[in-house]
PDB file of C-alpha atoms in Angstrom:
ATOM      1  CA  MET A   1       1.672  -5.188  -4.217  1.00 94.00           C
ATOM      2  CA  PHE A   2      -0.990  -5.655  -1.424  1.00 96.00           C
ATOM      3  CA  LEU A   3      -1.627  -9.604  -0.419  1.00 97.00           C
ATOM      4  CA  VAL A   4      -4.214  -9.876   2.252  1.00 97.00           C
ATOM      5  CA  VAL A   5      -3.121 -12.705   4.757  1.00 97.00           C
ATOM      6  CA  SER A   6      -5.835 -12.514   7.248  1.00 98.00           C
ATOM      7  CA  GLY A   7      -8.504  -9.332   7.801  1.00 97.00           C
ATOM      8  CA  ARG A   8      -9.944  -6.852   5.197  1.00 98.00           C
ATOM      9  CA  LEU A   9      -8.130  -4.096   3.963  1.00 97.00           C
ATOM     10  CA  THR A  10      -9.280  -1.116   2.012  1.00 97.00           C
ATOM     11  CA  ILE A  11      -6.856   0.497  -0.432  1.00 96.00           C
ATOM     12  CA  GLN A  12      -8.468   4.011  -0.944  1.00 96.00           C
ATOM     13  CA  LEU A  13      -7.895   5.426  -4.617  1.00 95.00           C
ATOM     14  CA  ARG A  14      -8.861   8.958  -6.065  1.00 93.00           C
ATOM     15  CA  ASP A  15     -11.272   7.060  -8.383  1.00 94.00           C
ATOM     16  CA  GLY A  16     -13.213   4.742  -5.418  1.00 96.00           C
ATOM     17  CA  ASP A  17     -11.526   2.266  -2.829  1.00 96.00           C
ATOM     18  CA  VAL A  18     -10.779  -1.731  -3.697  1.00 97.00           C
ATOM     19  CA  VAL A  19     -11.228  -3.961  -0.763  1.00 98.00           C
ATOM     20  CA  LEU A  20      -9.405  -7.227   0.221  1.00 98.00           C
ATOM     21  CA  GLY A  21     -10.269 -10.011   1.934  1.00 98.00           C
ATOM     22  CA  PRO A  22      -7.829 -12.800   3.066  1.00 98.00           C
ATOM     23  CA  GLY A  23      -6.067 -14.604  -0.294  1.00 97.00           C
ATOM     24  CA  GLU A  24      -6.615 -11.502  -2.285  1.00 98.00           C
ATOM     25  CA  LEU A  25      -4.317  -9.322  -3.521  1.00 96.00           C
ATOM     26  CA  TYR A  26      -3.833  -6.184  -5.427  1.00 97.00           C
ATOM     27  CA  VAL A  27      -1.374  -4.258  -7.740  1.00 95.00           C
ATOM     28  CA  VAL A  28      -1.316  -0.413  -7.110  1.00 93.00           C
ATOM     29  CA  PRO A  29      -0.477   0.966 -10.401  1.00 90.00           C
ATOM     30  CA  GLU A  30       2.879   2.933 -10.752  1.00 85.00           C
ATOM     31  CA  GLY A  31       2.839   6.404 -10.049  1.00 83.00           C
ATOM     32  CA  VAL A  32      -0.773   6.261  -8.616  1.00 89.00           C
ATOM     33  CA  GLU A  33      -1.757   8.142  -5.361  1.00 88.00           C
ATOM     34  CA  HIS A  34      -3.108   5.536  -2.668  1.00 90.00           C
ATOM     35  CA  CYS A  35      -3.635   4.930   0.958  1.00 91.00           C
ATOM     36  CA  PRO A  36      -4.283   1.544   2.420  1.00 93.00           C
ATOM     37  CA  ARG A  37      -6.399   1.164   5.642  1.00 94.00           C
ATOM     38  CA  ALA A  38      -7.500  -1.548   7.898  1.00 95.00           C
ATOM     39  CA  ASP A  39     -10.605  -0.874  10.237  1.00 93.00           C
ATOM     40  CA  LYS A  40      -9.652  -4.158  12.464  1.00 95.00           C
ATOM     41  CA  GLU A  41      -6.054  -6.348  13.072  1.00 95.00           C
ATOM     42  CA  THR A  42      -5.440  -7.164   9.625  1.00 96.00           C
ATOM     43  CA  ALA A  43      -2.421  -9.284   8.119  1.00 97.00           C
ATOM     44  CA  ILE A  44      -0.670  -8.349   4.880  1.00 96.00           C
ATOM     45  CA  LEU A  45       2.052  -8.750   2.902  1.00 95.00           C
ATOM     46  CA  LEU A  46       3.714  -6.040   1.210  1.00 91.00           C
ATOM     47  CA  LEU A  47       5.444  -5.759  -1.888  1.00 89.00           C
ATOM     48  CA  GLU A  48       7.497  -2.641  -3.226  1.00 82.00           C
ATOM     49  CA  PRO A  49      10.631  -2.003  -5.703  1.00 78.00           C
ATOM     50  CA  ALA A  50      13.844  -1.498  -3.779  1.00 73.00           C
ATOM     51  CA  GLY A  51      14.067   2.459  -3.349  1.00 68.00           C
ATOM     52  CA  THR A  52      10.789   3.159  -2.862  1.00 69.00           C
ATOM     53  CA  LEU A  53       9.823   6.172  -0.539  1.00 63.00           C
ATOM     54  CA  ASN A  54       6.962   5.565   1.940  1.00 65.00           C
ATOM     55  CA  THR A  55       5.593   9.092   1.292  1.00 64.00           C
ATOM     56  CA  GLY A  56       6.447   9.130  -2.346  1.00 57.00           C
ATOM     57  CA  SER A  57       7.356  12.675  -3.151  1.00 63.00           C
ATOM     58  CA  ALA A  58       5.178  14.649  -0.783  1.00 66.00           C
ATOM     59  CA  GLY A  59       8.233  15.504   1.430  1.00 67.00           C
ATOM     60  CA  GLY A  60       8.186  16.218   4.874  1.00 71.00           C
ATOM     61  CA  PRO A  61       9.232  14.272   8.138  1.00 69.00           C
ATOM     62  CA  LEU A  62       8.125  11.100   7.096  1.00 62.00           C
ATOM     63  CA  THR A  63       9.737  10.872   3.683  1.00 66.00           C
ATOM     64  CA  LEU A  64      13.036   9.269   3.915  1.00 63.00           C
ATOM     65  CA  ALA A  65      15.702   9.764   1.725  1.00 67.00           C
ATOM     66  CA  ALA A  66      16.628   7.895  -1.079  1.00 66.00           C
ATOM     67  CA  VAL A  67      19.441   5.021  -0.528  1.00 67.00           C
ATOM     68  CA  PRO A  68      21.511   3.825  -2.782  1.00 69.00           C
ATOM     69  CA  LEU A  69      21.529   0.104  -3.194  1.00 67.00           C
ATOM     70  CA  ASP A  70      24.795  -1.467  -2.946  1.00 64.00           C
TER      71      ASP A  70
END
């Protein structure tokens, strides 16, 4: 879930962009590829499930290893 506190956030999706302003939020459906982009300084609150990897299943040096939660 992305909540814009200030600024403007564009969430790029394969079937179109979602543009958010202050006070607006968007919940990305599970499994949907997305790329958040801010062209100017933007403050957001991001909530995601525990254990979510930062590049999904893409792999590579930016993908975190799954860490068990205690």
